[in-house]
Amino acid sequence: MNNALNAEAAASSVLVDHLVRQQTLGRSLAQPFYTSDAVFQHDMDTVFMRHWLCLGHESQVANPGDFLTRTIGRESVIVVRDREGVVRALANVCRHRGSRICAKESGNTAMLVCPYHAWTYDLTGELRAIPHAGDLASAVADPDNSLQLLQLRIVQGLIFISFAVKPLDFSEVERAIDSSYGPYDWKNARIAHRETYSISANWKLAVENYVECYHCGPSHPEYSTLHALAQPTDRIQAMNDAMRRRTAGNGVNIPEVEAWWPSSRQGGEAVCSFRDALYDGIQTGSDGGKPVAPLMGQFKSYDGGVTSAHVGPASFLVAYADYGVIYRFAPLTLQTCEMELIWLVAGEAVEGRDYDLKKLTWL
Ligand code: FES
Ligand SMILES: [Fe+2]
């Protein structure tokens, strides 16, 4: 980072520190948190360039040459499986003049060819060819001309990336996801459907709206007939106890994980996972609560429970006994972001035979 950028980042930091000191606890964030370019830049530097972000499921790059690209703010990432089966995350920025290399959202390719002057990279990100190289011939062998490699981890089939050079410790997330979603066998799940929504709002509004369910009663009456969020604590406790007994009856144990507020300050990625019961008699998160897809993983019966996880700033996971949903949020600009929903079902499930897509994605 050059001096001007350092000065800009320092000024943003001062502004955000000031706004945080002014902020009254328990009240909505002050307007500049959503409208200031400097705060947005600070969000990008300290949140999205630092934390782990879920980009999808491994089945989206199942075969050698399969790739997907995703945008986070000004950054673009290519996730690609090479010929040996290794999945990598590469910056979607050509080493020659900085052009975007992949414009497509997904596909299969033998090489990554920059559209501008056709520098050609292999699937590991190494530069392999420069057309009409002339004086540049030696550049092919220069490892500095490989595409920039980003940190990537895959856990239970979920692809996480981090832009950080020294990423936050991911081990607590791995443990939490394995223990929470391993019983549903998300690793071998298949994607039934994906949907991306463009949102004309700052990313914080979208994420805040996702994590607060105070609005669920008035705004989502269908959801609220299944999920018992607004009931008195003792009723919820009794329902949760009954749900845990049903889950245990499947031979499944899903511990709750709380590694949220302190963990990123201590160098680890923030994660929490928790379980809630659906209303008595509701088996899953479908319209009416009836099964919509074959049971997943170790489940032999519908336990009427939902397992939720929050990972870092923008990745959320929800599992019922017969299907799951990945929710991922990505800022694009100060006032725009996108939310992607990815519905997962058991790996063997076949649309039309085992599930009706409309019923699965009803909400
Ligand atoms: S910018 Fe990619 S080849 Fe020139
Ligand atoms: Fe909502």
Tab-separated table of C-alpha atoms and ligand atoms in Angstrom:
chain	number	residue	atom	x	y	z
A	1	MET	CA	0.000	0.000	0.000
A	2	ASN	CA	1.474	3.381	-0.915
A	3	ASN	CA	1.584	6.360	1.461
A	4	ALA	CA	-1.555	7.992	0.085
A	5	LEU	CA	-3.538	4.801	0.601
A	6	ASN	CA	-2.097	4.373	4.086
A	7	ALA	CA	-3.173	7.905	4.950
A	8	GLU	CA	-6.654	7.232	3.556
A	9	ALA	CA	-6.977	4.026	5.602
A	10	ALA	CA	-5.778	5.816	8.744
A	11	ALA	CA	-8.341	8.606	8.207
A	12	SER	CA	-11.108	6.009	7.768
A	13	SER	CA	-9.994	4.327	10.977
A	14	VAL	CA	-10.122	7.599	12.883
A	15	LEU	CA	-13.614	8.277	11.540
A	16	VAL	CA	-14.897	4.814	12.436
A	17	ASP	CA	-13.345	4.993	15.929
A	18	HIS	CA	-15.072	8.332	16.412
A	19	LEU	CA	-18.418	6.974	15.190
A	20	VAL	CA	-18.098	3.913	17.429
A	21	ARG	CA	-17.404	6.117	20.461
A	22	GLN	CA	-20.460	8.243	19.621
A	23	GLN	CA	-22.684	5.200	19.152
A	24	THR	CA	-25.275	4.515	21.851
A	25	LEU	CA	-25.415	0.846	22.721
A	26	GLY	CA	-28.702	-0.812	21.879
A	27	ARG	CA	-29.638	1.780	19.236
A	28	SER	CA	-29.466	1.510	15.449
A	29	LEU	CA	-26.091	2.413	14.005
A	30	ALA	CA	-25.662	6.052	13.040
A	31	GLN	CA	-26.312	6.962	9.405
A	32	PRO	CA	-22.637	7.252	8.297
A	33	PHE	CA	-22.130	3.535	9.009
A	34	TYR	CA	-24.367	2.932	5.991
A	35	THR	CA	-23.716	5.994	3.825
A	36	SER	CA	-20.081	7.028	4.198
A	37	ASP	CA	-17.573	6.063	1.507
A	38	ALA	CA	-14.810	6.146	4.108
A	39	VAL	CA	-16.677	3.737	6.398
A	40	PHE	CA	-17.368	1.441	3.461
A	41	GLN	CA	-13.677	1.392	2.583
A	42	HIS	CA	-12.912	0.615	6.214
A	43	ASP	CA	-15.478	-2.233	6.087
A	44	MET	CA	-13.753	-3.630	3.029
A	45	ASP	CA	-10.263	-3.385	4.536
A	46	THR	CA	-11.024	-4.619	8.032
A	47	VAL	CA	-13.958	-6.966	7.473
A	48	PHE	CA	-14.017	-8.394	3.962
A	49	MET	CA	-10.265	-8.411	3.323
A	50	ARG	CA	-9.676	-9.981	6.742
A	51	HIS	CA	-12.409	-12.539	7.429
A	52	TRP	CA	-13.261	-15.875	5.867
A	53	LEU	CA	-16.109	-15.821	3.339
A	54	CYS	CA	-18.143	-18.755	2.075
A	55	LEU	CA	-18.325	-18.719	-1.719
A	56	GLY	CA	-20.333	-21.862	-2.337
A	57	HIS	CA	-20.226	-25.639	-2.346
A	58	GLU	CA	-17.486	-27.868	-3.710
A	59	SER	CA	-19.943	-29.579	-6.057
A	60	GLN	CA	-19.970	-26.340	-8.082
A	61	VAL	CA	-16.408	-27.161	-9.141
A	62	ALA	CA	-16.760	-30.944	-9.185
A	63	ASN	CA	-14.607	-31.671	-12.260
A	64	PRO	CA	-11.124	-30.619	-13.396
A	65	GLY	CA	-11.385	-27.265	-15.156
A	66	ASP	CA	-14.633	-26.284	-13.411
A	67	PHE	CA	-14.513	-22.736	-12.123
A	68	LEU	CA	-16.704	-20.103	-10.561
A	69	THR	CA	-16.076	-16.408	-10.060
A	70	ARG	CA	-17.455	-14.222	-7.304
A	71	THR	CA	-17.231	-10.487	-6.647
A	72	ILE	CA	-16.679	-8.893	-3.258
A	73	GLY	CA	-16.495	-5.115	-3.461
A	74	ARG	CA	-13.849	-4.274	-6.030
A	75	GLU	CA	-12.289	-7.708	-5.805
A	76	SER	CA	-13.053	-10.700	-7.957
A	77	VAL	CA	-12.065	-14.283	-7.175
A	78	ILE	CA	-11.788	-17.369	-9.356
A	79	VAL	CA	-12.282	-20.724	-7.616
A	80	VAL	CA	-10.989	-23.434	-9.929
A	81	ARG	CA	-10.262	-27.162	-9.790
A	82	ASP	CA	-7.026	-28.130	-11.518
A	83	ARG	CA	-6.266	-31.303	-13.465
A	84	GLU	CA	-5.019	-33.047	-10.309
A	85	GLY	CA	-8.282	-32.282	-8.510
A	86	VAL	CA	-6.894	-29.516	-6.284
A	87	VAL	CA	-9.248	-26.562	-5.737
A	88	ARG	CA	-7.648	-23.112	-5.499
A	89	ALA	CA	-8.827	-19.544	-5.128
A	90	LEU	CA	-7.042	-17.098	-7.452
A	91	ALA	CA	-7.349	-13.340	-7.757
A	92	ASN	CA	-9.243	-12.660	-10.994
A	93	VAL	CA	-6.674	-10.018	-11.978
A	94	CYS	CA	-4.224	-10.424	-14.825
A	95	ARG	CA	-0.577	-9.914	-13.892
A	96	HIS	CA	0.073	-8.013	-17.113
A	97	ARG	CA	-2.188	-4.942	-16.988
A	98	GLY	CA	-4.720	-5.934	-14.356
A	99	SER	CA	-7.622	-6.943	-16.588
A	100	ARG	CA	-10.336	-9.263	-15.251
A	101	ILE	CA	-9.506	-12.682	-16.628
A	102	CYS	CA	-12.796	-14.532	-16.227
A	103	ALA	CA	-15.958	-12.646	-17.044
A	104	LYS	CA	-18.210	-15.693	-16.737
A	105	GLU	CA	-19.827	-16.619	-13.441
A	106	SER	CA	-18.990	-20.296	-13.908
A	107	GLY	CA	-17.854	-22.769	-16.515
A	108	ASN	CA	-15.200	-25.280	-17.469
A	109	THR	CA	-11.910	-24.369	-19.069
A	110	ALA	CA	-8.522	-25.886	-19.905
A	111	MET	CA	-6.627	-22.631	-19.330
A	112	LEU	CA	-7.343	-19.178	-17.939
A	113	VAL	CA	-6.807	-16.772	-20.822
A	114	CYS	CA	-6.858	-13.028	-20.249
A	115	PRO	CA	-9.173	-11.405	-22.815
A	116	TYR	CA	-6.997	-8.269	-23.148
A	117	HIS	CA	-3.612	-9.448	-24.527
A	118	ALA	CA	-4.157	-13.195	-24.080
A	119	TRP	CA	-1.636	-13.961	-21.386
A	120	THR	CA	-2.452	-17.573	-20.626
A	121	TYR	CA	-2.413	-19.147	-17.179
A	122	ASP	CA	-2.887	-22.784	-16.283
A	123	LEU	CA	-5.433	-23.941	-13.712
A	124	THR	CA	-2.907	-23.594	-10.882
A	125	GLY	CA	-2.545	-19.894	-11.769
A	126	GLU	CA	0.932	-20.219	-13.300
A	127	LEU	CA	1.632	-18.136	-16.372
A	128	ARG	CA	2.200	-20.494	-19.321
A	129	ALA	CA	2.204	-18.393	-22.456
A	130	ILE	CA	2.568	-14.814	-23.663
A	131	PRO	CA	1.595	-14.187	-27.306
A	132	HIS	CA	4.225	-12.362	-29.379
A	133	ALA	CA	6.377	-12.360	-26.261
A	134	GLY	CA	9.487	-10.654	-27.670
A	135	ASP	CA	11.223	-9.001	-24.716
A	136	LEU	CA	8.650	-10.491	-22.357
A	137	ALA	CA	9.583	-14.124	-23.080
A	138	SER	CA	11.366	-14.488	-19.750
A	139	ALA	CA	8.243	-13.333	-17.888
A	140	VAL	CA	6.636	-16.736	-18.377
A	141	ALA	CA	9.058	-18.349	-15.978
A	142	ASP	CA	8.745	-15.597	-13.369
A	143	PRO	CA	6.694	-16.881	-10.397
A	144	ASP	CA	5.680	-13.274	-9.665
A	145	ASN	CA	3.583	-13.500	-12.806
A	146	SER	CA	1.442	-16.318	-11.423
A	147	LEU	CA	-2.059	-15.270	-10.479
A	148	GLN	CA	-2.248	-14.289	-6.854
A	149	LEU	CA	-3.204	-17.254	-4.719
A	150	LEU	CA	-5.770	-16.637	-1.989
A	151	GLN	CA	-6.342	-18.705	1.120
A	152	LEU	CA	-8.940	-21.419	0.652
A	153	ARG	CA	-10.417	-24.063	2.927
A	154	ILE	CA	-13.107	-26.612	2.207
A	155	VAL	CA	-15.092	-28.013	5.100
A	156	GLN	CA	-18.164	-30.221	4.697
A	157	GLY	CA	-18.062	-29.255	1.023
A	158	LEU	CA	-18.308	-25.540	1.813
A	159	ILE	CA	-15.727	-23.380	0.052
A	160	PHE	CA	-14.312	-20.577	2.189
A	161	ILE	CA	-11.752	-18.033	1.031
A	162	SER	CA	-9.795	-15.300	2.736
A	163	PHE	CA	-8.016	-12.371	1.105
A	164	ALA	CA	-5.760	-11.980	4.139
A	165	VAL	CA	-2.080	-12.828	3.769
A	166	LYS	CA	-2.168	-14.115	7.347
A	167	PRO	CA	-5.739	-15.325	7.687
A	168	LEU	CA	-7.654	-15.725	10.920
A	169	ASP	CA	-7.319	-19.184	12.427
A	170	PHE	CA	-9.980	-21.342	10.813
A	171	SER	CA	-9.809	-24.384	13.106
A	172	GLU	CA	-12.787	-23.445	15.313
A	173	VAL	CA	-14.927	-22.989	12.196
A	174	GLU	CA	-13.809	-26.377	10.908
A	175	ARG	CA	-14.766	-28.048	14.175
A	176	ALA	CA	-18.109	-26.232	14.347
A	177	ILE	CA	-19.097	-26.999	10.752
A	178	ASP	CA	-17.978	-30.624	10.960
A	179	SER	CA	-19.945	-31.200	14.164
A	180	SER	CA	-23.013	-29.229	13.048
A	181	TYR	CA	-23.295	-30.162	9.363
A	182	GLY	CA	-21.366	-33.451	9.227
A	183	PRO	CA	-24.462	-35.298	10.539
A	184	TYR	CA	-26.383	-33.909	7.542
A	185	ASP	CA	-23.528	-35.036	5.236
A	186	TRP	CA	-23.308	-31.650	3.580
A	187	LYS	CA	-19.989	-32.775	2.145
A	188	ASN	CA	-21.823	-35.076	-0.270
A	189	ALA	CA	-24.897	-32.901	-0.720
A	190	ARG	CA	-25.983	-31.644	-4.102
A	191	ILE	CA	-27.210	-28.219	-5.028
A	192	ALA	CA	-30.916	-28.245	-5.833
A	193	HIS	CA	-31.114	-24.553	-6.661
A	194	ARG	CA	-29.295	-21.226	-6.413
A	195	GLU	CA	-30.697	-17.743	-6.467
A	196	THR	CA	-28.856	-14.425	-6.348
A	197	TYR	CA	-30.674	-11.274	-5.283
A	198	SER	CA	-29.372	-7.777	-5.973
A	199	ILE	CA	-30.033	-5.525	-3.018
A	200	SER	CA	-30.010	-1.724	-3.263
A	201	ALA	CA	-28.659	-1.173	0.219
A	202	ASN	CA	-25.437	-1.130	2.165
A	203	TRP	CA	-24.340	-4.669	3.031
A	204	LYS	CA	-24.821	-4.070	6.772
A	205	LEU	CA	-28.544	-3.485	6.343
A	206	ALA	CA	-28.884	-6.780	4.485
A	207	VAL	CA	-26.874	-8.748	7.060
A	208	GLU	CA	-28.604	-7.088	10.011
A	209	ASN	CA	-31.959	-7.930	8.482
A	210	TYR	CA	-30.835	-11.555	8.154
A	211	VAL	CA	-29.654	-11.925	11.744
A	212	GLU	CA	-32.562	-10.214	13.494
A	213	CYS	CA	-35.795	-12.130	13.484
A	214	TYR	CA	-37.748	-9.444	15.336
A	215	HIS	CA	-39.287	-8.654	11.928
A	216	CYS	CA	-40.169	-12.295	11.199
A	217	GLY	CA	-43.598	-12.198	12.879
A	218	PRO	CA	-45.011	-9.226	10.953
A	219	SER	CA	-42.955	-9.638	7.767
A	220	HIS	CA	-42.869	-13.439	7.350
A	221	PRO	CA	-46.096	-14.966	8.659
A	222	GLU	CA	-45.410	-18.230	6.734
A	223	TYR	CA	-41.991	-18.617	8.357
A	224	SER	CA	-43.437	-17.799	11.768
A	225	THR	CA	-45.998	-20.605	11.617
A	226	LEU	CA	-43.053	-23.063	11.643
A	227	HIS	CA	-40.349	-21.407	13.739
A	228	ALA	CA	-41.252	-20.744	17.350
A	229	LEU	CA	-39.178	-17.608	17.821
A	230	ALA	CA	-41.589	-15.359	19.662
A	231	GLN	CA	-42.801	-17.812	22.299
A	232	PRO	CA	-42.127	-17.544	26.038
A	233	THR	CA	-38.730	-18.942	27.029
A	234	ASP	CA	-40.094	-21.872	29.045
A	235	ARG	CA	-42.194	-23.040	26.105
A	236	ILE	CA	-39.201	-22.774	23.776
A	237	GLN	CA	-37.060	-24.627	26.312
A	238	ALA	CA	-39.537	-27.524	26.483
A	239	MET	CA	-39.800	-27.672	22.685
A	240	ASN	CA	-36.011	-27.594	22.312
A	241	ASP	CA	-35.601	-30.397	24.886
A	242	ALA	CA	-38.115	-32.546	22.999
A	243	MET	CA	-36.348	-31.771	19.697
A	244	ARG	CA	-32.950	-32.719	21.148
A	245	ARG	CA	-34.411	-36.056	22.292
A	246	ARG	CA	-35.722	-36.671	18.765
A	247	THR	CA	-32.316	-35.752	17.303
A	248	ALA	CA	-30.568	-38.092	19.766
A	249	GLY	CA	-33.059	-40.813	18.749
A	250	ASN	CA	-31.435	-40.601	15.293
A	251	GLY	CA	-28.073	-41.317	16.892
A	252	VAL	CA	-27.106	-37.728	16.081
A	253	ASN	CA	-25.387	-35.361	18.461
A	254	ILE	CA	-24.988	-31.742	17.378
A	255	PRO	CA	-23.260	-29.610	20.003
A	256	GLU	CA	-23.849	-25.866	20.058
A	257	VAL	CA	-20.744	-23.752	19.451
A	258	GLU	CA	-20.152	-20.229	20.732
A	259	ALA	CA	-16.930	-18.645	19.531
A	260	TRP	CA	-18.261	-15.323	18.405
A	261	TRP	CA	-17.411	-11.987	20.024
A	262	PRO	CA	-13.903	-12.593	21.282
A	263	SER	CA	-12.645	-14.950	18.638
A	264	SER	CA	-11.568	-12.636	15.808
A	265	ARG	CA	-9.864	-10.273	18.275
A	266	GLN	CA	-7.927	-13.274	19.488
A	267	GLY	CA	-6.946	-14.223	15.954
A	268	GLY	CA	-9.565	-16.861	15.222
A	269	GLU	CA	-12.518	-16.653	12.838
A	270	ALA	CA	-15.825	-15.957	14.584
A	271	VAL	CA	-18.344	-18.780	14.508
A	272	CYS	CA	-21.423	-19.812	16.383
A	273	SER	CA	-23.861	-22.616	15.779
A	274	PHE	CA	-27.137	-23.256	17.532
A	275	ARG	CA	-30.259	-25.385	17.306
A	276	ASP	CA	-33.928	-24.495	17.505
A	277	ALA	CA	-37.072	-26.580	17.537
A	278	LEU	CA	-39.853	-26.050	15.056
A	279	TYR	CA	-43.408	-26.086	16.433
A	280	ASP	CA	-44.707	-29.465	17.613
A	281	GLY	CA	-45.639	-31.622	14.634
A	282	ILE	CA	-43.635	-29.491	12.166
A	283	GLN	CA	-41.036	-31.811	10.628
A	284	THR	CA	-39.015	-29.452	8.473
A	285	GLY	CA	-38.899	-25.893	7.144
A	286	SER	CA	-41.371	-26.482	4.296
A	287	ASP	CA	-44.780	-24.914	3.727
A	288	GLY	CA	-46.913	-26.765	6.252
A	289	GLY	CA	-43.855	-28.455	7.776
A	290	LYS	CA	-44.168	-31.724	5.835
A	291	PRO	CA	-41.040	-33.417	4.416
A	292	VAL	CA	-39.921	-32.001	1.058
A	293	ALA	CA	-36.830	-34.099	0.302
A	294	PRO	CA	-35.133	-37.357	1.382
A	295	LEU	CA	-33.490	-37.366	4.792
A	296	MET	CA	-29.861	-36.272	4.740
A	297	GLY	CA	-26.793	-37.909	6.265
A	298	GLN	CA	-27.343	-39.769	9.519
A	299	PHE	CA	-30.982	-38.726	9.929
A	300	LYS	CA	-33.457	-41.610	9.943
A	301	SER	CA	-36.429	-39.474	10.923
A	302	TYR	CA	-37.448	-35.817	10.770
A	303	ASP	CA	-36.421	-34.386	14.108
A	304	GLY	CA	-38.268	-31.067	13.707
A	305	GLY	CA	-35.067	-29.146	14.388
A	306	VAL	CA	-33.109	-26.491	12.570
A	307	THR	CA	-29.345	-26.081	12.907
A	308	SER	CA	-28.055	-22.583	12.211
A	309	ALA	CA	-24.518	-21.240	11.994
A	310	HIS	CA	-23.017	-17.810	11.505
A	311	VAL	CA	-19.471	-17.793	10.162
A	312	GLY	CA	-17.551	-14.537	10.054
A	313	PRO	CA	-19.327	-11.443	8.748
A	314	ALA	CA	-21.365	-12.668	5.831
A	315	SER	CA	-21.874	-16.454	5.725
A	316	PHE	CA	-24.873	-18.192	7.249
A	317	LEU	CA	-25.895	-21.840	7.196
A	318	VAL	CA	-29.239	-23.453	7.940
A	319	ALA	CA	-29.985	-27.198	8.009
A	320	TYR	CA	-33.203	-29.131	8.399
A	321	ALA	CA	-33.267	-32.938	8.347
A	322	ASP	CA	-34.080	-33.027	4.630
A	323	TYR	CA	-32.545	-29.889	3.141
A	324	GLY	CA	-30.231	-27.011	3.886
A	325	VAL	CA	-29.572	-23.468	2.724
A	326	ILE	CA	-26.339	-21.479	2.459
A	327	TYR	CA	-26.887	-17.714	2.690
A	328	ARG	CA	-23.990	-15.599	1.548
A	329	PHE	CA	-23.826	-11.816	1.409
A	330	ALA	CA	-21.323	-9.801	-0.609
A	331	PRO	CA	-20.928	-6.025	-0.696
A	332	LEU	CA	-20.562	-4.590	-4.192
A	333	THR	CA	-20.587	-0.815	-3.645
A	334	LEU	CA	-21.472	1.453	-0.737
A	335	GLN	CA	-25.185	1.168	-1.509
A	336	THR	CA	-25.403	-2.168	-3.290
A	337	CYS	CA	-24.799	-5.736	-2.261
A	338	GLU	CA	-25.969	-9.172	-3.234
A	339	MET	CA	-27.324	-12.138	-1.379
A	340	GLU	CA	-27.017	-15.647	-2.729
A	341	LEU	CA	-29.098	-18.575	-1.501
A	342	ILE	CA	-27.948	-22.116	-2.240
A	343	TRP	CA	-30.345	-24.959	-1.465
A	344	LEU	CA	-28.750	-28.318	-0.650
A	345	VAL	CA	-30.352	-31.760	-0.692
A	346	ALA	CA	-28.982	-35.283	-0.208
A	347	GLY	CA	-26.424	-36.186	-2.876
A	348	GLU	CA	-28.589	-38.977	-4.321
A	349	ALA	CA	-31.807	-36.935	-4.424
A	350	VAL	CA	-33.268	-36.458	-7.900
A	351	GLU	CA	-35.491	-33.524	-8.787
A	352	GLY	CA	-39.018	-34.565	-9.705
A	353	ARG	CA	-38.566	-38.014	-8.183
A	354	ASP	CA	-37.401	-37.124	-4.676
A	355	TYR	CA	-38.250	-33.472	-4.359
A	356	ASP	CA	-40.340	-30.789	-5.945
A	357	LEU	CA	-38.193	-27.707	-6.445
A	358	LYS	CA	-41.086	-25.296	-5.946
A	359	LYS	CA	-41.921	-26.849	-2.586
A	360	LEU	CA	-38.268	-26.872	-1.552
A	361	THR	CA	-37.703	-23.193	-2.366
A	362	TRP	CA	-41.143	-21.989	-1.340
A	363	LEU	CA	-40.199	-19.379	1.211
B	1	FES	S1	-3.989	-7.366	-19.172
B	1	FES	FE1	-4.108	-9.484	-19.298
B	1	FES	S2	-2.895	-9.969	-20.972
B	1	FES	FE2	-2.698	-7.860	-20.790
B	2	FE	FE	-36.755	-11.190	6.472
